[in-house]
Amino acid sequence: MSAAQIGVTGLAVMGRNLARNLARHGYTVAVHNRTNAKTASLIADHGDEGTFVPSESVEEFVASLERPRKIIVMVKAGAPTDAVIDELVPLLDSGDIVIDAGNAHFPDTIRREAALKAKGLHFVGSGVSGGEEGALNGPSIMPGGSRESYQVLGPILEDISAKVDGVPCCTYVGPDGAGHFVKMVHNGIEYADMQLIAEAYDLLKQGLGASAAEIAEIFKSWNEGDLESFLIEITADVLAHVDAETGQAFVDIVLDRAEQKGTGRWTVQNGLDLGVPITGIAEATFARALSGSVPQRAAAVTTLPALAEDFRITDRDAFIEDVRLALYASKVVAYSQGFDQIAAASAENGWDIDRGAMARIWRGGCIIRARFLNRITEAYERAADLPLLLSDEYFTGAVANGVPAWRRVVSQAALAGVPTPAFSSSLAYYDGVRAERLPAALIQAQRDFFGAHTYHRTDKDGVFHTEWSGDRSEQSA
Ligand code: 6PG
Protein backbone atom coordinates (compact mmCIF):
# COMPACT_ATOMS: atom_id res chain seq x y z
CA MET A 1 0.00 0.00 0.00
CA SER A 2 1.56 3.37 -1.03
CA ALA A 3 2.10 5.94 1.69
CA ALA A 4 -0.93 8.08 2.44
CA GLN A 5 -0.85 11.69 1.21
CA ILE A 6 -2.88 13.04 4.15
CA GLY A 7 -4.30 11.63 7.38
CA VAL A 8 -7.37 12.22 9.57
CA THR A 9 -7.48 11.27 13.24
CA GLY A 10 -10.82 11.63 15.00
CA LEU A 11 -13.54 9.94 12.97
CA ALA A 12 -16.74 11.29 14.47
CA VAL A 13 -19.11 12.69 11.84
CA MET A 14 -17.01 15.72 10.84
CA GLY A 15 -13.69 13.81 10.71
CA ARG A 16 -15.29 10.86 8.93
CA ASN A 17 -16.83 13.11 6.28
CA LEU A 18 -13.62 15.10 5.75
CA ALA A 19 -11.78 11.79 5.22
CA ARG A 20 -14.44 10.69 2.71
CA ASN A 21 -14.26 14.05 0.92
CA LEU A 22 -10.46 13.70 0.60
CA ALA A 23 -10.73 10.11 -0.65
CA ARG A 24 -13.41 11.06 -3.18
CA HIS A 25 -10.97 13.65 -4.54
CA GLY A 26 -8.42 10.90 -5.20
CA TYR A 27 -6.15 11.35 -2.20
CA THR A 28 -4.82 8.33 -0.35
CA VAL A 29 -6.13 8.99 3.16
CA ALA A 30 -4.71 7.53 6.37
CA VAL A 31 -7.47 7.20 8.96
CA HIS A 32 -7.34 6.61 12.70
CA ASN A 33 -9.62 6.90 15.68
CA ARG A 34 -8.99 6.34 19.40
CA THR A 35 -11.59 3.61 19.38
CA ASN A 36 -10.88 1.42 16.35
CA ALA A 37 -14.56 0.58 15.85
CA LYS A 38 -15.12 3.97 14.18
CA THR A 39 -12.21 3.37 11.80
CA ALA A 40 -13.53 -0.08 10.95
CA SER A 41 -17.05 1.23 10.32
CA LEU A 42 -15.73 3.99 8.04
CA ILE A 43 -13.96 1.39 5.92
CA ALA A 44 -16.95 -0.97 6.00
CA ASP A 45 -19.46 1.74 5.08
CA HIS A 46 -17.42 3.87 2.68
CA GLY A 47 -14.20 2.00 1.86
CA ASP A 48 -15.22 1.87 -1.80
CA GLU A 49 -15.25 5.69 -2.13
CA GLY A 50 -11.49 5.95 -2.46
CA THR A 51 -8.16 4.80 -1.03
CA PHE A 52 -8.09 4.67 2.76
CA VAL A 53 -5.16 3.44 4.89
CA PRO A 54 -6.69 2.45 8.26
CA SER A 55 -4.50 2.15 11.38
CA GLU A 56 -5.27 0.92 14.86
CA SER A 57 -2.42 2.68 16.66
CA VAL A 58 -1.17 6.27 16.46
CA GLU A 59 2.31 4.93 15.65
CA GLU A 60 0.96 2.90 12.72
CA PHE A 61 -1.11 5.90 11.59
CA VAL A 62 1.92 8.25 11.54
CA ALA A 63 4.11 5.64 9.85
CA SER A 64 1.56 5.25 7.04
CA LEU A 65 1.94 8.89 5.91
CA GLU A 66 4.33 10.28 3.27
CA ARG A 67 6.62 13.16 4.26
CA PRO A 68 6.02 15.94 5.05
CA ARG A 69 3.20 14.35 6.98
CA LYS A 70 -0.13 16.21 6.91
CA ILE A 71 -2.39 15.17 9.77
CA ILE A 72 -5.90 16.58 10.31
CA VAL A 73 -6.99 16.38 13.95
CA MET A 74 -10.77 16.48 14.28
CA VAL A 75 -11.58 15.98 17.95
CA LYS A 76 -13.34 18.09 20.63
CA ALA A 77 -11.80 21.51 21.26
CA GLY A 78 -9.74 22.01 24.42
CA ALA A 79 -7.99 19.26 26.37
CA PRO A 80 -8.90 16.43 23.94
CA THR A 81 -7.10 18.31 21.15
CA ASP A 82 -4.04 18.88 23.37
CA ALA A 83 -4.01 15.18 24.26
CA VAL A 84 -3.95 14.11 20.60
CA ILE A 85 -1.21 16.65 19.78
CA ASP A 86 0.89 15.38 22.70
CA GLU A 87 0.56 11.84 21.36
CA LEU A 88 1.47 12.80 17.80
CA VAL A 89 4.39 15.21 18.30
CA PRO A 90 7.00 12.67 19.50
CA LEU A 91 6.32 10.59 16.38
CA LEU A 92 6.72 13.45 13.88
CA ASP A 93 9.72 14.81 11.97
CA SER A 94 10.73 18.37 11.15
CA GLY A 95 8.48 19.92 8.51
CA ASP A 96 5.47 17.74 9.32
CA ILE A 97 2.11 19.53 9.56
CA VAL A 98 -0.60 19.09 12.21
CA ILE A 99 -3.95 20.64 11.28
CA ASP A 100 -6.55 21.29 13.99
CA ALA A 101 -9.85 21.45 12.08
CA GLY A 102 -12.04 21.70 15.17
CA ASN A 103 -13.64 24.85 16.63
CA ALA A 104 -10.60 25.66 18.77
CA HIS A 105 -10.38 28.92 20.71
CA PHE A 106 -7.80 30.98 18.82
CA PRO A 107 -5.55 31.73 21.88
CA ASP A 108 -5.10 27.95 22.21
CA THR A 109 -4.11 27.82 18.55
CA ILE A 110 -1.55 30.60 19.03
CA ARG A 111 -0.05 28.64 21.95
CA ARG A 112 0.00 25.33 20.05
CA GLU A 113 1.46 26.88 16.91
CA ALA A 114 4.36 28.38 18.88
CA ALA A 115 4.99 25.12 20.76
CA LEU A 116 5.16 23.02 17.60
CA LYS A 117 7.18 25.64 15.72
CA ALA A 118 9.81 25.33 18.44
CA LYS A 119 10.04 21.64 17.52
CA GLY A 120 10.38 22.31 13.79
CA LEU A 121 6.75 21.35 13.13
CA HIS A 122 3.92 23.30 11.49
CA PHE A 123 0.64 23.73 13.38
CA VAL A 124 -2.33 24.89 11.30
CA GLY A 125 -5.48 26.02 13.09
CA SER A 126 -8.16 25.83 10.45
CA GLY A 127 -11.80 26.82 10.56
CA VAL A 128 -14.02 24.36 8.74
CA SER A 129 -17.59 25.52 8.26
CA GLY A 130 -20.60 23.81 6.78
CA GLY A 131 -21.41 21.10 9.29
CA GLU A 132 -21.32 17.43 8.41
CA GLU A 133 -22.82 18.01 4.94
CA GLY A 134 -20.18 20.64 4.21
CA ALA A 135 -17.34 18.43 5.43
CA LEU A 136 -18.48 15.75 3.00
CA ASN A 137 -19.44 17.78 -0.06
CA GLY A 138 -17.37 20.95 0.28
CA PRO A 139 -16.92 23.19 3.32
CA SER A 140 -15.58 26.68 3.59
CA ILE A 141 -12.07 26.25 4.95
CA MET A 142 -10.14 28.94 6.84
CA PRO A 143 -6.55 27.75 7.44
CA GLY A 144 -4.06 29.78 9.47
CA GLY A 145 -0.48 28.88 10.35
CA SER A 146 2.68 29.36 8.30
CA ARG A 147 2.63 30.30 4.61
CA GLU A 148 5.13 27.48 4.10
CA SER A 149 2.58 24.93 5.35
CA TYR A 150 -0.07 26.42 3.07
CA GLN A 151 2.15 25.81 0.05
CA VAL A 152 1.93 22.09 0.80
CA LEU A 153 -1.55 21.92 2.33
CA GLY A 154 -3.43 24.66 0.48
CA PRO A 155 -3.90 22.87 -2.85
CA ILE A 156 -5.43 19.84 -1.08
CA LEU A 157 -7.80 21.94 1.07
CA GLU A 158 -8.81 24.05 -1.93
CA ASP A 159 -9.48 20.83 -3.82
CA ILE A 160 -11.99 19.57 -1.23
CA SER A 161 -13.55 22.94 -0.38
CA ALA A 162 -16.83 24.27 -1.76
CA LYS A 163 -16.53 26.18 -5.05
CA VAL A 164 -18.39 29.32 -6.13
CA ASP A 165 -17.98 30.33 -9.81
CA GLY A 166 -15.15 27.79 -9.84
CA VAL A 167 -13.32 29.61 -7.04
CA PRO A 168 -12.43 27.51 -3.96
CA CYS A 169 -14.00 28.59 -0.66
CA CYS A 170 -10.58 28.21 0.95
CA THR A 171 -7.60 30.53 1.15
CA TYR A 172 -4.67 31.22 3.43
CA VAL A 173 -6.04 33.40 6.26
CA GLY A 174 -2.92 34.44 8.15
CA PRO A 175 -0.35 33.28 10.71
CA ASP A 176 -0.85 31.27 13.93
CA GLY A 177 -4.40 31.79 15.30
CA ALA A 178 -5.80 33.82 12.37
CA GLY A 179 -7.72 30.92 10.85
CA HIS A 180 -9.49 29.93 14.04
CA PHE A 181 -10.12 33.59 14.81
CA VAL A 182 -11.91 34.10 11.50
CA LYS A 183 -13.93 30.93 12.08
CA MET A 184 -14.90 32.26 15.52
CA VAL A 185 -16.16 35.52 13.98
CA HIS A 186 -17.97 33.48 11.32
CA ASN A 187 -19.81 31.76 14.16
CA GLY A 188 -20.51 35.05 15.90
CA ILE A 189 -22.08 36.37 12.69
CA GLU A 190 -23.96 33.07 12.44
CA TYR A 191 -25.44 33.72 15.89
CA ALA A 192 -26.53 37.22 14.84
CA ASP A 193 -27.98 35.96 11.58
CA MET A 194 -29.94 33.21 13.37
CA GLN A 195 -31.24 35.62 16.04
CA LEU A 196 -32.38 38.12 13.40
CA ILE A 197 -34.21 35.38 11.52
CA ALA A 198 -35.82 34.21 14.77
CA GLU A 199 -36.99 37.75 15.54
CA ALA A 200 -38.42 38.12 12.04
CA TYR A 201 -40.28 34.83 12.53
CA ASP A 202 -41.62 36.03 15.90
CA LEU A 203 -42.79 39.34 14.45
CA LEU A 204 -44.63 37.60 11.62
CA LYS A 205 -46.12 35.07 14.03
CA GLN A 206 -47.28 37.64 16.60
CA GLY A 207 -48.00 40.45 14.18
CA LEU A 208 -49.97 38.45 11.64
CA GLY A 209 -51.05 35.47 13.72
CA ALA A 210 -49.41 33.51 10.91
CA SER A 211 -48.82 29.76 11.26
CA ALA A 212 -45.39 28.19 10.90
CA ALA A 213 -46.43 26.86 7.50
CA GLU A 214 -47.48 30.35 6.34
CA ILE A 215 -44.24 31.85 7.62
CA ALA A 216 -42.30 29.10 5.86
CA GLU A 217 -43.79 30.32 2.58
CA ILE A 218 -42.75 33.90 3.39
CA PHE A 219 -39.15 32.82 4.07
CA LYS A 220 -39.19 30.74 0.92
CA SER A 221 -40.12 33.82 -1.11
CA TRP A 222 -37.49 35.91 0.69
CA ASN A 223 -34.89 33.33 -0.30
CA GLU A 224 -35.41 34.29 -3.95
CA GLY A 225 -34.16 37.83 -3.34
CA ASP A 226 -31.34 39.68 -1.55
CA LEU A 227 -31.80 37.54 1.56
CA GLU A 228 -30.98 34.34 -0.38
CA SER A 229 -28.85 32.25 2.00
CA PHE A 230 -28.42 28.85 3.61
CA LEU A 231 -29.95 30.01 6.89
CA ILE A 232 -33.06 31.49 5.22
CA GLU A 233 -33.41 28.34 3.13
CA ILE A 234 -33.25 25.97 6.11
CA THR A 235 -35.57 28.25 8.11
CA ALA A 236 -38.27 27.82 5.47
CA ASP A 237 -37.60 24.08 5.60
CA VAL A 238 -37.72 23.86 9.40
CA LEU A 239 -40.89 25.96 9.65
CA ALA A 240 -42.64 23.79 7.07
CA HIS A 241 -41.76 20.61 8.97
CA VAL A 242 -44.56 18.80 10.83
CA ASP A 243 -43.85 16.82 14.00
CA ALA A 244 -44.75 13.18 13.22
CA GLU A 245 -45.71 12.41 16.80
CA THR A 246 -48.19 15.24 17.34
CA GLY A 247 -49.03 16.44 13.85
CA GLN A 248 -48.20 19.94 15.05
CA ALA A 249 -45.76 22.35 13.41
CA PHE A 250 -42.34 21.08 14.50
CA VAL A 251 -41.14 24.49 15.68
CA ASP A 252 -44.14 24.71 18.03
CA ILE A 253 -43.08 21.62 19.97
CA VAL A 254 -39.39 22.56 20.32
CA LEU A 255 -38.42 23.87 23.79
CA ASP A 256 -37.59 27.60 23.52
CA ARG A 257 -34.18 27.48 25.27
CA ALA A 258 -31.31 28.09 22.84
CA GLU A 259 -28.01 26.40 23.65
CA GLN A 260 -24.49 27.25 22.54
CA LYS A 261 -21.15 25.47 22.41
CA GLY A 262 -19.13 28.63 22.98
CA THR A 263 -17.92 30.18 19.74
CA GLY A 264 -20.44 33.04 19.97
CA ARG A 265 -19.42 33.70 23.54
CA TRP A 266 -15.75 33.81 22.57
CA THR A 267 -16.58 36.28 19.79
CA VAL A 268 -18.32 38.64 22.22
CA GLN A 269 -15.53 38.36 24.81
CA ASN A 270 -13.00 39.22 22.12
CA GLY A 271 -15.14 42.12 20.85
CA LEU A 272 -15.13 43.54 24.38
CA ASP A 273 -11.35 43.05 24.65
CA LEU A 274 -10.77 44.79 21.30
CA GLY A 275 -13.34 47.51 21.97
CA VAL A 276 -15.29 46.67 18.82
CA PRO A 277 -19.06 47.23 19.25
CA ILE A 278 -20.33 43.94 17.87
CA THR A 279 -23.77 44.69 19.26
CA GLY A 280 -25.72 42.38 16.95
CA ILE A 281 -23.55 39.38 17.82
CA ALA A 282 -23.62 40.26 21.52
CA GLU A 283 -27.40 40.65 21.64
CA ALA A 284 -27.81 37.36 19.81
CA THR A 285 -25.54 35.60 22.30
CA PHE A 286 -27.27 37.16 25.29
CA ALA A 287 -30.69 36.32 23.79
CA ARG A 288 -29.67 32.67 23.90
CA ALA A 289 -28.67 33.09 27.55
CA LEU A 290 -31.98 34.83 28.34
CA SER A 291 -33.96 32.03 26.74
CA GLY A 292 -32.17 29.62 29.04
CA SER A 293 -32.69 31.73 32.18
CA VAL A 294 -35.35 29.40 33.53
CA PRO A 295 -35.81 30.76 37.09
CA GLN A 296 -35.85 34.38 35.94
CA ARG A 297 -38.34 33.68 33.14
CA ALA A 298 -40.56 31.66 35.45
CA ALA A 299 -40.64 34.53 37.94
CA ALA A 300 -41.16 37.19 35.27
CA VAL A 301 -43.88 35.47 33.30
CA THR A 302 -46.24 35.64 36.28
CA THR A 303 -45.20 39.07 37.62
CA LEU A 304 -44.22 41.41 34.78
CA PRO A 305 -47.24 42.93 32.99
CA ALA A 306 -46.96 43.49 29.22
CA LEU A 307 -48.69 46.86 29.26
CA ALA A 308 -48.42 46.74 25.47
CA GLU A 309 -50.63 47.82 22.62
CA ASP A 310 -52.44 45.22 20.55
CA PHE A 311 -50.28 44.22 17.59
CA ARG A 312 -52.72 45.36 14.90
CA ILE A 313 -51.34 44.93 11.39
CA THR A 314 -53.79 46.32 8.86
CA ASP A 315 -51.72 45.82 5.70
CA ARG A 316 -50.29 42.26 5.77
CA ASP A 317 -48.14 42.57 2.65
CA ALA A 318 -46.72 45.93 3.70
CA PHE A 319 -45.78 44.52 7.13
CA ILE A 320 -44.12 41.46 5.60
CA GLU A 321 -42.09 43.76 3.33
CA ASP A 322 -41.17 45.97 6.28
CA VAL A 323 -39.89 42.95 8.22
CA ARG A 324 -37.90 41.79 5.20
CA LEU A 325 -36.25 45.20 4.79
CA ALA A 326 -35.53 45.43 8.53
CA LEU A 327 -34.02 41.94 8.50
CA TYR A 328 -31.73 42.83 5.59
CA ALA A 329 -30.61 46.12 7.17
CA SER A 330 -29.95 44.48 10.54
CA LYS A 331 -28.02 41.69 8.80
CA VAL A 332 -25.77 44.25 7.08
CA VAL A 333 -25.02 45.79 10.49
CA ALA A 334 -24.11 42.41 11.99
CA TYR A 335 -21.75 41.55 9.12
CA SER A 336 -20.28 45.08 9.14
CA GLN A 337 -19.51 44.68 12.83
CA GLY A 338 -18.02 41.21 12.31
CA PHE A 339 -15.69 42.47 9.59
CA ASP A 340 -14.69 45.39 11.83
CA GLN A 341 -13.74 42.85 14.48
CA ILE A 342 -11.60 40.92 11.98
CA ALA A 343 -9.83 44.16 10.99
CA ALA A 344 -9.19 45.11 14.62
CA ALA A 345 -7.83 41.67 15.55
CA SER A 346 -5.72 41.55 12.40
CA ALA A 347 -4.11 44.86 13.32
CA GLU A 348 -3.65 43.84 16.97
CA ASN A 349 -2.02 40.49 16.09
CA GLY A 350 -0.19 41.50 12.90
CA TRP A 351 -2.16 38.94 10.89
CA ASP A 352 -2.75 41.07 7.76
CA ILE A 353 -6.10 39.35 7.09
CA ASP A 354 -7.70 40.19 3.73
CA ARG A 355 -11.37 40.82 4.53
CA GLY A 356 -12.38 40.62 0.89
CA ALA A 357 -10.83 37.17 0.69
CA MET A 358 -12.75 36.13 3.83
CA ALA A 359 -16.04 37.29 2.31
CA ARG A 360 -15.11 35.44 -0.88
CA ILE A 361 -14.53 32.09 0.84
CA TRP A 362 -17.74 32.52 2.87
CA ARG A 363 -19.84 32.71 -0.33
CA GLY A 364 -20.15 28.93 -0.31
CA GLY A 365 -19.83 25.90 1.93
CA CYS A 366 -20.25 27.64 5.29
CA ILE A 367 -23.30 28.15 7.46
CA ILE A 368 -23.52 31.89 6.67
CA ARG A 369 -23.14 31.35 2.92
CA ALA A 370 -25.35 33.84 1.10
CA ARG A 371 -25.80 35.78 -2.16
CA PHE A 372 -25.10 38.88 -0.05
CA LEU A 373 -21.49 37.83 0.48
CA ASN A 374 -20.86 38.55 -3.20
CA ARG A 375 -21.78 42.15 -2.44
CA ILE A 376 -19.37 42.22 0.53
CA THR A 377 -16.58 40.77 -1.60
CA GLU A 378 -17.24 43.49 -4.19
CA ALA A 379 -17.23 46.18 -1.49
CA TYR A 380 -13.74 45.15 -0.35
CA GLU A 381 -12.60 44.92 -3.97
CA ARG A 382 -13.64 48.59 -4.31
CA ALA A 383 -11.78 49.50 -1.11
CA ALA A 384 -9.65 46.86 0.63
CA ASP A 385 -9.27 49.04 3.73
CA LEU A 386 -12.91 50.11 3.90
CA PRO A 387 -13.28 51.61 7.41
CA LEU A 388 -16.96 50.57 7.68
CA LEU A 389 -18.76 48.07 5.46
CA LEU A 390 -21.99 50.02 6.03
CA SER A 391 -20.39 53.04 4.35
CA ASP A 392 -19.71 51.18 1.09
CA GLU A 393 -21.79 52.73 -1.69
CA TYR A 394 -23.80 49.56 -2.32
CA PHE A 395 -24.64 48.95 1.33
CA THR A 396 -25.32 52.60 2.13
CA GLY A 397 -27.98 52.56 -0.55
CA ALA A 398 -29.33 49.12 0.26
CA VAL A 399 -29.68 49.89 3.97
CA ALA A 400 -31.06 53.41 3.43
CA ASN A 401 -33.79 51.81 1.34
CA GLY A 402 -34.85 49.87 4.42
CA VAL A 403 -34.39 52.46 7.19
CA PRO A 404 -38.00 53.72 7.32
CA ALA A 405 -39.27 50.13 7.46
CA TRP A 406 -36.63 49.27 10.06
CA ARG A 407 -37.80 52.14 12.27
CA ARG A 408 -41.45 51.10 11.87
CA VAL A 409 -40.76 47.47 12.73
CA VAL A 410 -38.63 48.25 15.80
CA SER A 411 -41.24 50.74 17.01
CA GLN A 412 -44.15 48.38 16.41
CA ALA A 413 -42.29 45.59 18.21
CA ALA A 414 -41.59 47.83 21.21
CA LEU A 415 -45.19 49.05 21.38
CA ALA A 416 -46.50 45.48 21.05
CA GLY A 417 -44.09 44.08 23.66
CA VAL A 418 -42.33 41.75 21.22
CA PRO A 419 -38.62 41.37 22.10
CA THR A 420 -36.34 42.23 19.17
CA PRO A 421 -32.90 42.71 20.77
CA ALA A 422 -30.96 42.18 17.55
CA PHE A 423 -33.23 44.29 15.32
CA SER A 424 -33.30 47.08 17.91
CA SER A 425 -29.59 47.07 18.77
CA SER A 426 -28.68 47.04 15.09
CA LEU A 427 -30.86 50.11 14.47
CA ALA A 428 -29.32 51.79 17.53
CA TYR A 429 -25.85 50.99 16.16
CA TYR A 430 -26.80 52.46 12.77
CA ASP A 431 -27.99 55.69 14.44
CA GLY A 432 -25.00 55.74 16.80
CA VAL A 433 -22.29 55.23 14.23
CA ARG A 434 -23.76 57.89 11.90
CA ALA A 435 -24.43 60.47 14.67
CA GLU A 436 -22.49 63.73 14.38
CA ARG A 437 -22.49 64.13 18.18
CA LEU A 438 -23.10 61.46 20.84
CA PRO A 439 -24.03 61.82 24.54
CA ALA A 440 -20.63 60.27 25.32
CA ALA A 441 -19.57 63.87 26.00
CA LEU A 442 -21.74 63.84 29.13
CA ILE A 443 -20.20 60.53 30.21
CA GLN A 444 -16.73 62.04 29.93
CA ALA A 445 -17.84 64.99 32.06
CA GLN A 446 -19.38 62.66 34.66
CA ARG A 447 -16.19 60.53 34.78
CA ASP A 448 -14.09 63.64 35.31
CA PHE A 449 -16.47 64.88 38.02
CA PHE A 450 -16.36 61.78 40.21
CA GLY A 451 -13.03 60.22 39.21
CA ALA A 452 -10.88 63.03 37.75
CA HIS A 453 -10.54 60.77 34.71
CA THR A 454 -9.94 63.85 32.45
CA TYR A 455 -11.44 64.69 29.04
CA HIS A 456 -10.59 66.19 25.66
CA ARG A 457 -12.21 69.35 24.24
CA THR A 458 -13.79 69.89 20.84
CA ASP A 459 -12.11 73.26 20.38
CA LYS A 460 -8.46 72.65 21.28
CA ASP A 461 -5.92 69.84 21.67
CA GLY A 462 -4.88 68.57 25.06
CA VAL A 463 -6.17 66.63 28.05
CA PHE A 464 -8.12 68.48 30.74
CA HIS A 465 -9.58 68.16 34.21
CA THR A 466 -12.01 70.48 35.99
CA GLU A 467 -11.60 71.15 39.73
CA TRP A 468 -15.17 70.08 40.47
CA SER A 469 -14.74 70.11 44.26
CA GLY A 470 -12.80 73.41 44.18
CA ASP A 471 -13.22 76.55 42.11
CA ARG A 472 -14.28 74.53 39.05
CA SER A 473 -11.38 75.96 37.10
CA GLU A 474 -10.09 73.85 34.24
CA GLN A 475 -6.55 72.54 34.37
CA SER A 476 -4.44 70.93 31.68
CA ALA A 477 -3.96 67.36 32.90
C1 6PG B 1 -20.22 25.62 11.21
C2 6PG B 1 -21.02 25.60 12.51
C3 6PG B 1 -20.39 24.62 13.47
C4 6PG B 1 -21.28 24.28 14.68
C5 6PG B 1 -21.53 25.49 15.49
C6 6PG B 1 -22.62 25.29 16.51
O1 6PG B 1 -19.65 26.66 10.90
O2 6PG B 1 -20.21 24.58 10.55
O3 6PG B 1 -20.98 26.90 13.07
O4 6PG B 1 -19.15 25.15 13.86
O5 6PG B 1 -22.46 23.71 14.25
O6 6PG B 1 -20.38 25.77 16.16
O7 6PG B 1 -22.45 26.33 17.40
P1 6PG B 1 -23.38 26.52 18.64
O8 6PG B 1 -23.59 25.17 19.26
O9 6PG B 1 -22.56 27.43 19.51
O10 6PG B 1 -24.65 27.13 18.12
Short mmCIF file of C-alpha atoms in Angstrom, two decimals, residues 165-323:
data_model
loop_
_atom_site.label_atom_id
_atom_site.label_comp_id
_atom_site.label_asym_id
_atom_site.label_seq_id
_atom_site.Cartn_x
_atom_site.Cartn_y
_atom_site.Cartn_z
CA ASP A 165 -17.98 30.33 -9.81
CA GLY A 166 -15.15 27.79 -9.84
CA VAL A 167 -13.32 29.61 -7.04
CA PRO A 168 -12.43 27.51 -3.96
CA CYS A 169 -14.00 28.59 -0.66
CA CYS A 170 -10.58 28.21 0.95
CA THR A 171 -7.60 30.53 1.15
CA TYR A 172 -4.67 31.22 3.43
CA VAL A 173 -6.04 33.40 6.26
CA GLY A 174 -2.92 34.44 8.15
CA PRO A 175 -0.35 33.28 10.71
CA ASP A 176 -0.85 31.27 13.93
CA GLY A 177 -4.40 31.79 15.30
CA ALA A 178 -5.80 33.82 12.37
CA GLY A 179 -7.72 30.92 10.85
CA HIS A 180 -9.49 29.93 14.04
CA PHE A 181 -10.12 33.59 14.81
CA VAL A 182 -11.91 34.10 11.50
CA LYS A 183 -13.93 30.93 12.08
CA MET A 184 -14.90 32.26 15.52
CA VAL A 185 -16.16 35.52 13.98
CA HIS A 186 -17.97 33.48 11.32
CA ASN A 187 -19.81 31.76 14.16
CA GLY A 188 -20.51 35.05 15.90
CA ILE A 189 -22.08 36.37 12.69
CA GLU A 190 -23.96 33.07 12.44
CA TYR A 191 -25.44 33.72 15.89
CA ALA A 192 -26.53 37.22 14.84
CA ASP A 193 -27.98 35.96 11.58
CA MET A 194 -29.94 33.21 13.37
CA GLN A 195 -31.24 35.62 16.04
CA LEU A 196 -32.38 38.12 13.40
CA ILE A 197 -34.21 35.38 11.52
CA ALA A 198 -35.82 34.21 14.77
CA GLU A 199 -36.99 37.75 15.54
CA ALA A 200 -38.42 38.12 12.04
CA TYR A 201 -40.28 34.83 12.53
CA ASP A 202 -41.62 36.03 15.90
CA LEU A 203 -42.79 39.34 14.45
CA LEU A 204 -44.63 37.60 11.62
CA LYS A 205 -46.12 35.07 14.03
CA GLN A 206 -47.28 37.64 16.60
CA GLY A 207 -48.00 40.45 14.18
CA LEU A 208 -49.97 38.45 11.64
CA GLY A 209 -51.05 35.47 13.72
CA ALA A 210 -49.41 33.51 10.91
CA SER A 211 -48.82 29.76 11.26
CA ALA A 212 -45.39 28.19 10.90
CA ALA A 213 -46.43 26.86 7.50
CA GLU A 214 -47.48 30.35 6.34
CA ILE A 215 -44.24 31.85 7.62
CA ALA A 216 -42.30 29.10 5.86
CA GLU A 217 -43.79 30.32 2.58
CA ILE A 218 -42.75 33.90 3.39
CA PHE A 219 -39.15 32.82 4.07
CA LYS A 220 -39.19 30.74 0.92
CA SER A 221 -40.12 33.82 -1.11
CA TRP A 222 -37.49 35.91 0.69
CA ASN A 223 -34.89 33.33 -0.30
CA GLU A 224 -35.41 34.29 -3.95
CA GLY A 225 -34.16 37.83 -3.34
CA ASP A 226 -31.34 39.68 -1.55
CA LEU A 227 -31.80 37.54 1.56
CA GLU A 228 -30.98 34.34 -0.38
CA SER A 229 -28.85 32.25 2.00
CA PHE A 230 -28.42 28.85 3.61
CA LEU A 231 -29.95 30.01 6.89
CA ILE A 232 -33.06 31.49 5.22
CA GLU A 233 -33.41 28.34 3.13
CA ILE A 234 -33.25 25.97 6.11
CA THR A 235 -35.57 28.25 8.11
CA ALA A 236 -38.27 27.82 5.47
CA ASP A 237 -37.60 24.08 5.60
CA VAL A 238 -37.72 23.86 9.40
CA LEU A 239 -40.89 25.96 9.65
CA ALA A 240 -42.64 23.79 7.07
CA HIS A 241 -41.76 20.61 8.97
CA VAL A 242 -44.56 18.80 10.83
CA ASP A 243 -43.85 16.82 14.00
CA ALA A 244 -44.75 13.18 13.22
CA GLU A 245 -45.71 12.41 16.80
CA THR A 246 -48.19 15.24 17.34
CA GLY A 247 -49.03 16.44 13.85
CA GLN A 248 -48.20 19.94 15.05
CA ALA A 249 -45.76 22.35 13.41
CA PHE A 250 -42.34 21.08 14.50
CA VAL A 251 -41.14 24.49 15.68
CA ASP A 252 -44.14 24.71 18.03
CA ILE A 253 -43.08 21.62 19.97
CA VAL A 254 -39.39 22.56 20.32
CA LEU A 255 -38.42 23.87 23.79
CA ASP A 256 -37.59 27.60 23.52
CA ARG A 257 -34.18 27.48 25.27
CA ALA A 258 -31.31 28.09 22.84
CA GLU A 259 -28.01 26.40 23.65
CA GLN A 260 -24.49 27.25 22.54
CA LYS A 261 -21.15 25.47 22.41
CA GLY A 262 -19.13 28.63 22.98
CA THR A 263 -17.92 30.18 19.74
CA GLY A 264 -20.44 33.04 19.97
CA ARG A 265 -19.42 33.70 23.54
CA TRP A 266 -15.75 33.81 22.57
CA THR A 267 -16.58 36.28 19.79
CA VAL A 268 -18.32 38.64 22.22
CA GLN A 269 -15.53 38.36 24.81
CA ASN A 270 -13.00 39.22 22.12
CA GLY A 271 -15.14 42.12 20.85
CA LEU A 272 -15.13 43.54 24.38
CA ASP A 273 -11.35 43.05 24.65
CA LEU A 274 -10.77 44.79 21.30
CA GLY A 275 -13.34 47.51 21.97
CA VAL A 276 -15.29 46.67 18.82
CA PRO A 277 -19.06 47.23 19.25
CA ILE A 278 -20.33 43.94 17.87
CA THR A 279 -23.77 44.69 19.26
CA GLY A 280 -25.72 42.38 16.95
CA ILE A 281 -23.55 39.38 17.82
CA ALA A 282 -23.62 40.26 21.52
CA GLU A 283 -27.40 40.65 21.64
CA ALA A 284 -27.81 37.36 19.81
CA THR A 285 -25.54 35.60 22.30
CA PHE A 286 -27.27 37.16 25.29
CA ALA A 287 -30.69 36.32 23.79
CA ARG A 288 -29.67 32.67 23.90
CA ALA A 289 -28.67 33.09 27.55
CA LEU A 290 -31.98 34.83 28.34
CA SER A 291 -33.96 32.03 26.74
CA GLY A 292 -32.17 29.62 29.04
CA SER A 293 -32.69 31.73 32.18
CA VAL A 294 -35.35 29.40 33.53
CA PRO A 295 -35.81 30.76 37.09
CA GLN A 296 -35.85 34.38 35.94
CA ARG A 297 -38.34 33.68 33.14
CA ALA A 298 -40.56 31.66 35.45
CA ALA A 299 -40.64 34.53 37.94
CA ALA A 300 -41.16 37.19 35.27
CA VAL A 301 -43.88 35.47 33.30
CA THR A 302 -46.24 35.64 36.28
CA THR A 303 -45.20 39.07 37.62
CA LEU A 304 -44.22 41.41 34.78
CA PRO A 305 -47.24 42.93 32.99
CA ALA A 306 -46.96 43.49 29.22
CA LEU A 307 -48.69 46.86 29.26
CA ALA A 308 -48.42 46.74 25.47
CA GLU A 309 -50.63 47.82 22.62
CA ASP A 310 -52.44 45.22 20.55
CA PHE A 311 -50.28 44.22 17.59
CA ARG A 312 -52.72 45.36 14.90
CA ILE A 313 -51.34 44.93 11.39
CA THR A 314 -53.79 46.32 8.86
CA ASP A 315 -51.72 45.82 5.70
CA ARG A 316 -50.29 42.26 5.77
CA ASP A 317 -48.14 42.57 2.65
CA ALA A 318 -46.72 45.93 3.70
CA PHE A 319 -45.78 44.52 7.13
CA ILE A 320 -44.12 41.46 5.60
CA GLU A 321 -42.09 43.76 3.33
CA ASP A 322 -41.17 45.97 6.28
CA VAL A 323 -39.89 42.95 8.22
#
